[in-house]
XYZ file of N, CA and C in Angstrom:
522
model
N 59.257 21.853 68.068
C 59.012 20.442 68.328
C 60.261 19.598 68.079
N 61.076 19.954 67.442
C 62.445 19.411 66.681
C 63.320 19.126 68.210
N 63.659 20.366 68.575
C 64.413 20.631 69.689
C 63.404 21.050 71.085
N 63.396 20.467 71.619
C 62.489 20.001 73.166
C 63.041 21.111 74.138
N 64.615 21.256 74.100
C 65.855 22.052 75.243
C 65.067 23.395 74.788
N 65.378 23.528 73.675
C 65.186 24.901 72.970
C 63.778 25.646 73.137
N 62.676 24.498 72.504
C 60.764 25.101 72.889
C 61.158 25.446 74.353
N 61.586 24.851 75.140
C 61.484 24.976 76.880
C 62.052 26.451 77.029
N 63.452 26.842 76.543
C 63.627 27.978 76.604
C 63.094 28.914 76.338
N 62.730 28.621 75.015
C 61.635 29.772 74.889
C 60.740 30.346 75.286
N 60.007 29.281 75.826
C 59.169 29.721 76.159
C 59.052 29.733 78.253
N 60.065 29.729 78.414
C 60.878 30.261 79.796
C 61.133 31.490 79.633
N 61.838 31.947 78.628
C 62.133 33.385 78.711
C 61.252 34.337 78.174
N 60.303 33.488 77.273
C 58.555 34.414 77.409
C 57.798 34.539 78.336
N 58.440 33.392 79.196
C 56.762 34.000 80.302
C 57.752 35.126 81.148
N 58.648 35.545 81.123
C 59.529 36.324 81.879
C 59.185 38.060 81.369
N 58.618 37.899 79.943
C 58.618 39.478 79.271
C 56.722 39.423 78.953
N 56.464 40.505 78.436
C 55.562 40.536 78.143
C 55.172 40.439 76.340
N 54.229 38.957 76.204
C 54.475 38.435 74.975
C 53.105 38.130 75.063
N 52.429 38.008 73.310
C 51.461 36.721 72.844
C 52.235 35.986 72.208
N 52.501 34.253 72.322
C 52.591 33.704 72.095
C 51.686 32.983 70.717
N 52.356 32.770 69.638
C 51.114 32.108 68.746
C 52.228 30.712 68.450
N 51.670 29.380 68.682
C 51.662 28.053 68.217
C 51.419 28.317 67.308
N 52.717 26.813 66.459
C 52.058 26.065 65.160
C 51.483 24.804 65.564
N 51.229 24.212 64.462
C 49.809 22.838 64.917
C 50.725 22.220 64.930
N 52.175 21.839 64.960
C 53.332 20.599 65.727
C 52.423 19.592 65.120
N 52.494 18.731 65.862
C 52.537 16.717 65.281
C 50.575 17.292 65.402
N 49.838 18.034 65.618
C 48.315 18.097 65.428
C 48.286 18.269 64.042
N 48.794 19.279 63.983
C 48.749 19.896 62.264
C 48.787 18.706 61.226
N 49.755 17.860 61.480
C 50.552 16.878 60.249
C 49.476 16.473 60.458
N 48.987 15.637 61.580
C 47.716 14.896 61.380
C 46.490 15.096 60.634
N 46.004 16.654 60.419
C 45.123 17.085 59.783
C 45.735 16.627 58.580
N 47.124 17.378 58.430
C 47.307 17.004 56.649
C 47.223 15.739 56.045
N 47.624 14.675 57.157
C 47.513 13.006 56.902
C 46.590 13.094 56.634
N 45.175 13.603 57.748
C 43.843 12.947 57.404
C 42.799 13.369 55.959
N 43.651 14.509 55.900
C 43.383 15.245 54.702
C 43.818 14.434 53.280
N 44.757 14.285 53.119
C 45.484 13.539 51.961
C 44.855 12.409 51.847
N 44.421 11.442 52.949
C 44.116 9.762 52.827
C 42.249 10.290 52.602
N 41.784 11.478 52.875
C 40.066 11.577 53.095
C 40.047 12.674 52.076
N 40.335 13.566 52.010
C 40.289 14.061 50.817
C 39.690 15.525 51.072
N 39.075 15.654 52.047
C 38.487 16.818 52.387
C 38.827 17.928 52.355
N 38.194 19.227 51.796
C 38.225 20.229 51.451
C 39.682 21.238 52.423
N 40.121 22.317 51.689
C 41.406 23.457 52.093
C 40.632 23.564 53.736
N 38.839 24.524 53.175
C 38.165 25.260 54.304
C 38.549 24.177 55.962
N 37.795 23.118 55.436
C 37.620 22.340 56.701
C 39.257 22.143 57.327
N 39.956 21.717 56.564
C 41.683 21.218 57.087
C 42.017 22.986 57.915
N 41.848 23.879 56.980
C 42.317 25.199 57.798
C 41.877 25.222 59.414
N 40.223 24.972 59.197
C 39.773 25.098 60.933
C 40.251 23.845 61.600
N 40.367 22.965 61.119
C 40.823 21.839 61.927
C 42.585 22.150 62.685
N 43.446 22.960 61.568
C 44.563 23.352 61.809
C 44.278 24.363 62.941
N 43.288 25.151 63.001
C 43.501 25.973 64.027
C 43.025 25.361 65.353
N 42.374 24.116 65.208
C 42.254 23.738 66.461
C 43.416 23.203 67.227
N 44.243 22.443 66.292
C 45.498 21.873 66.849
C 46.694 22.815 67.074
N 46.415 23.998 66.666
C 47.153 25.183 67.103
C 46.347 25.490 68.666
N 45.468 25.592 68.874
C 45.014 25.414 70.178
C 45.576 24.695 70.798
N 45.643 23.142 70.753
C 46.245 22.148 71.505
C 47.593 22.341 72.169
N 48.110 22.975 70.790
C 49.786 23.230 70.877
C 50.050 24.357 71.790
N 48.636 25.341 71.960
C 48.479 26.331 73.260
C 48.496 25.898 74.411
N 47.737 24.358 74.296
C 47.581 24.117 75.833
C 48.831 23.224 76.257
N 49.667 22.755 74.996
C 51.048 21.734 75.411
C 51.948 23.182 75.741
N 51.965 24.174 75.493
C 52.767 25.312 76.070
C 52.962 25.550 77.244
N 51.582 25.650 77.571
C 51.250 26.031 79.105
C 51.248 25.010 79.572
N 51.316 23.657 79.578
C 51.396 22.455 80.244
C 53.484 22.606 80.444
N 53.913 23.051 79.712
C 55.175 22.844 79.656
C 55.969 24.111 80.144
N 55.688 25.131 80.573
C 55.716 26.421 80.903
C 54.589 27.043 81.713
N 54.378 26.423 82.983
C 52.788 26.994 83.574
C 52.819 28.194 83.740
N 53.467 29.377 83.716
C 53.745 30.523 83.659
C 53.012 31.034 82.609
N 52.926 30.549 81.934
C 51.557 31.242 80.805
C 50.189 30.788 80.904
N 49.717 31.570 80.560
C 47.945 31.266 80.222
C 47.753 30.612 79.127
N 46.699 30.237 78.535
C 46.253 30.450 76.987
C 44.647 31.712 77.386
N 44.851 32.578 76.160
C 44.191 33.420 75.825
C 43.134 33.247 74.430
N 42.240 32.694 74.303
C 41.047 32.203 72.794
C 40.577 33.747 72.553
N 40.898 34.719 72.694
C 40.136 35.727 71.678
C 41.013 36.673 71.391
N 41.409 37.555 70.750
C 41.630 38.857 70.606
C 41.785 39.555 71.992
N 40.722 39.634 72.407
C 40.527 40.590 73.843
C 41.197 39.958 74.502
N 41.245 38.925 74.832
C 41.644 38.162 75.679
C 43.256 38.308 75.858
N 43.784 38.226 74.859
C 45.437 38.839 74.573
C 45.396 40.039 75.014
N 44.581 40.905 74.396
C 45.266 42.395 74.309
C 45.227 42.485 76.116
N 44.212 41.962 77.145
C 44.210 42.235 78.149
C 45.002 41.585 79.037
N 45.680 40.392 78.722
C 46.564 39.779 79.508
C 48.043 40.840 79.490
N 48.227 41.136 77.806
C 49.474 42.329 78.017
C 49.217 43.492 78.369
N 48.007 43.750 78.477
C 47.658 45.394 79.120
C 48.042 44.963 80.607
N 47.661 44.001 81.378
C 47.706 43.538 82.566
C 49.633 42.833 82.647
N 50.483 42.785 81.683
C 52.169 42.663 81.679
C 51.922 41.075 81.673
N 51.135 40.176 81.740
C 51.110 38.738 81.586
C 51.419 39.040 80.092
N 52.445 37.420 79.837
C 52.500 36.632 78.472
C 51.762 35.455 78.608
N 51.360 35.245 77.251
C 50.343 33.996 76.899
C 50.065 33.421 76.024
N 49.470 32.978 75.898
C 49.687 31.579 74.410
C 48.271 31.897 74.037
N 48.047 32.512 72.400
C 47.143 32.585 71.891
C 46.743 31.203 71.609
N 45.216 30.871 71.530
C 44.617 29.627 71.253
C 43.583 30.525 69.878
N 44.102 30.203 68.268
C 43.129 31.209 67.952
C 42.138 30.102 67.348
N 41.460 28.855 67.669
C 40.379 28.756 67.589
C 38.568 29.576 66.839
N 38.938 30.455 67.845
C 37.581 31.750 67.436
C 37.600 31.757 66.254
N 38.563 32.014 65.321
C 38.691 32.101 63.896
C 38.173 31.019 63.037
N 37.919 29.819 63.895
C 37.319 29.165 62.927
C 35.842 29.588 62.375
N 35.007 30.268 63.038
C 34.057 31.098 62.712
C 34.206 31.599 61.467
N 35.399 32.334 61.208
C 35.460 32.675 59.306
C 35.973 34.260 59.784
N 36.669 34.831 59.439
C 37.607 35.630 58.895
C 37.912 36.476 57.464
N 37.280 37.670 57.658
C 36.862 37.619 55.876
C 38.650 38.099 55.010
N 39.148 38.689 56.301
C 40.943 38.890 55.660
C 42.052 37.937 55.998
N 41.462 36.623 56.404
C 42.115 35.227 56.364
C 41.650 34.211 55.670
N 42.686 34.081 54.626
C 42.052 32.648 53.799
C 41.715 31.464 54.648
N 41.027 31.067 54.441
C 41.012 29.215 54.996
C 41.362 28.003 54.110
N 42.808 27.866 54.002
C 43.873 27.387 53.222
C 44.944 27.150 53.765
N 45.741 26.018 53.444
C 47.440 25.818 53.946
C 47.933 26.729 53.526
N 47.684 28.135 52.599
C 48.464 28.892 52.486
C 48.670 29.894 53.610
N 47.733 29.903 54.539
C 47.811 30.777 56.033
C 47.968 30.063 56.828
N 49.418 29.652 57.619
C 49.566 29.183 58.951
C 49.660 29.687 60.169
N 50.722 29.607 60.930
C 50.904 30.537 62.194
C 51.962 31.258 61.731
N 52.272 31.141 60.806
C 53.534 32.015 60.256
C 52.949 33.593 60.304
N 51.871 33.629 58.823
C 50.607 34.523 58.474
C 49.776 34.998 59.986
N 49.718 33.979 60.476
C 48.814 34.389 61.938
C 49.289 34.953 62.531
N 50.710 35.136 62.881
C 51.504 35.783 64.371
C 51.293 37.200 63.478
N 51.324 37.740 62.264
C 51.665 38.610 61.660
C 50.480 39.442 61.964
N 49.299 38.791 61.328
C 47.624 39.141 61.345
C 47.711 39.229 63.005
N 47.955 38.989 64.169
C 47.667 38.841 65.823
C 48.396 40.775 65.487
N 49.906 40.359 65.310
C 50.505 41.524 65.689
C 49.567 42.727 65.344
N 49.424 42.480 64.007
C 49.108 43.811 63.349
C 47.761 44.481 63.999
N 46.436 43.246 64.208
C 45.406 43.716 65.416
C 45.978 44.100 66.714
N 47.008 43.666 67.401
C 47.555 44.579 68.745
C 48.252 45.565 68.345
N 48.800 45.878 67.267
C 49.590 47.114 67.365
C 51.255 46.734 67.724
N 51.366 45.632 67.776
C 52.778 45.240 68.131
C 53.945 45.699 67.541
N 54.682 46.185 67.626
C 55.980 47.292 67.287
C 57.546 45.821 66.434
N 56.504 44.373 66.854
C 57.760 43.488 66.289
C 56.688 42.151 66.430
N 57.022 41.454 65.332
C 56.806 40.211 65.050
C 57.844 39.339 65.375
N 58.565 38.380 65.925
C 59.273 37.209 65.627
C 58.617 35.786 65.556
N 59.227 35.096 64.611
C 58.901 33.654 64.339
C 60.802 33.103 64.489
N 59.770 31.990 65.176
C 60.898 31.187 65.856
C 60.777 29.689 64.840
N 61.961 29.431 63.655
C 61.726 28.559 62.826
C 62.624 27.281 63.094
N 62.676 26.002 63.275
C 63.346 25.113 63.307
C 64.504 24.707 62.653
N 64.046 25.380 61.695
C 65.573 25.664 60.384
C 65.880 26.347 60.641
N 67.544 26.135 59.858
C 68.498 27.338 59.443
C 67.774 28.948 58.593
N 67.789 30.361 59.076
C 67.297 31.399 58.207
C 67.990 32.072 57.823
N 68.246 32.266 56.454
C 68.963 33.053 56.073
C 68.282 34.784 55.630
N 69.019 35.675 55.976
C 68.485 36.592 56.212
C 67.924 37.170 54.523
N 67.011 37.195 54.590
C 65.978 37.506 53.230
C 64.177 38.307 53.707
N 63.969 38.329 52.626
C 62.918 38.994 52.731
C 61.388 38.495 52.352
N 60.041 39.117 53.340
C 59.471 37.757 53.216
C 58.635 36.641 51.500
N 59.466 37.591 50.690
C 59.161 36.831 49.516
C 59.624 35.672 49.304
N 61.541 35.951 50.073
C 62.499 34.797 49.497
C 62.296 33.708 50.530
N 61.874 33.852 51.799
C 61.529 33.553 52.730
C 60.435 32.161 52.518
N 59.680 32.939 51.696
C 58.212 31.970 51.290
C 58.404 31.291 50.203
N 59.145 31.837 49.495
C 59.660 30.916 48.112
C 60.390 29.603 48.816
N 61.516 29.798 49.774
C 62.045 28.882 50.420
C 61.022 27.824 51.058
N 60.388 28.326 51.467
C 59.437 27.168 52.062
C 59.358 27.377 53.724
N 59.846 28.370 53.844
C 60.547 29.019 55.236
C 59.614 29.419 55.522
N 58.610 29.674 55.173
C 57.504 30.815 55.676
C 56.232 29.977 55.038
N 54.623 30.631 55.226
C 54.069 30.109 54.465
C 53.870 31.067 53.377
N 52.884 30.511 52.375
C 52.494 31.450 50.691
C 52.130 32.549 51.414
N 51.602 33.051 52.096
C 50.270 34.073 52.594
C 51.498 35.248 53.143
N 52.514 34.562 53.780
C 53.468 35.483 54.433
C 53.461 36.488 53.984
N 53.764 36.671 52.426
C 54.322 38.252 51.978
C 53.395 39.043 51.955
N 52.079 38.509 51.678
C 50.535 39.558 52.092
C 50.952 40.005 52.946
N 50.761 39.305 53.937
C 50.378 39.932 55.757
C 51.457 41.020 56.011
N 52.727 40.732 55.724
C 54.168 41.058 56.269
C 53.798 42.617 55.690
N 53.207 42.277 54.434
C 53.032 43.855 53.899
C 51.922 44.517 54.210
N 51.053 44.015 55.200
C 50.283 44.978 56.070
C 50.817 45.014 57.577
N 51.772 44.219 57.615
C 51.917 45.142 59.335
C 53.287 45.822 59.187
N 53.048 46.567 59.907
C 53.744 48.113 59.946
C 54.745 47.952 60.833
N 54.718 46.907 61.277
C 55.937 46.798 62.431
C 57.467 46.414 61.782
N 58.227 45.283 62.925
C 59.676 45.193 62.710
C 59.259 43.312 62.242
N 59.599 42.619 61.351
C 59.708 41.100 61.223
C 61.333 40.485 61.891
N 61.059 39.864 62.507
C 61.909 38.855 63.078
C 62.049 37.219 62.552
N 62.849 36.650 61.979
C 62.972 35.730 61.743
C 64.104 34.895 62.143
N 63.514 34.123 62.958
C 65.187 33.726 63.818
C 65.338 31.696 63.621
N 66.443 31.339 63.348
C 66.568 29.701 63.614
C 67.107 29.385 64.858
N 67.512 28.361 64.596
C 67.871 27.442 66.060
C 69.208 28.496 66.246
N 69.842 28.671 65.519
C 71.286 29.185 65.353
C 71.081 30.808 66.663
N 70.052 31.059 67.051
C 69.439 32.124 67.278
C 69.084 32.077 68.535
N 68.875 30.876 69.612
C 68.408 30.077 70.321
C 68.851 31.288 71.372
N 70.479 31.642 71.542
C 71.096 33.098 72.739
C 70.396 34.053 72.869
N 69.212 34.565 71.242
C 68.932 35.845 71.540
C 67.590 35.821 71.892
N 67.273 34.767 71.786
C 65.683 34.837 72.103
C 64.884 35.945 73.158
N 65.582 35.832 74.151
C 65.179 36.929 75.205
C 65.507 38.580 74.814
């Protein structure tokens, strides 16, 4: 959201490979946390509300890249890349409840792309961060503020490769 040139690229040279895409809740998210802070309302409720505006941020993708879909389930992903389409997870569904996802600011899309991968089987995670990353691990990562709390769970159940890339990173994206 920082850099406008950059989201565009990205997600230009995703719809080109075969990808799920997972959004963060961008300017939706903050809003939950505003409305949260001034109303007071519970982690549970702000979490599903966050995943709806991670939806939104699915459909400002594909509004901005029509080359992608958005995909709302599990299946729905795994079959767009069985079929070589990339697409923008909308994970919504989850607001239903998740018994190996907290419903807390401590699980964002950081935790989520990780939890997506690890249900497809994906051989690599990358998160694409607005900041500078310095290459660490996902403890120092989350201590930084770089990641969310939940990161070092997840990271240590998927079996794959973690990618953590900044703006500085913008050439290798593809």
């Amino acid at each position: 959201m920082t850099d406008s040139a950059r989201l565009r690229t990205l997600l230009g040279d995703c719809a080109m490979i075969n990808v799920a895409i997972v959004p963060g809740g961008g300017p939706f998210a903050d809003a939950v946390r505003t409305a949260q802070s001034a109303l007071g309302f519970d982690d549970a409720l702000a979490h599903r509300l966050a995943l709806d505006a991670m939806g939104r941020m699915a459909e400002v993708f594909c509004c901005l890249e029509p080359r992608l879909t958005v995909a709302a389930s599990l299946d729905a992903v795994a079959d767009a890349l069985a079929q070589s389409r990339s697409v923008v997870w909308d994970p919504t569904a989850l607001k239903a409840g998740c018994p190996d996802i907290p419903e807390s600011w401590a699980v964002t899309s950081d935790s989520l792309a990780l939890w997506l991968a690890t249900r497809l089987g994906a051989e690599r995670c990358i998160l694409e961060k607005s900041a500078p990353v310095p290459a660490a691990d996902p403890q120092a990562l989350a201590a930084a503020g770089l990641v969310d709390a939940a990161f070092p769970l997840f990271a240590a159940r998927y079996p794959g490769r973690i990618v953590v890339r900044g703006p500085e990173s913008v050439s290798e994206a593809a």
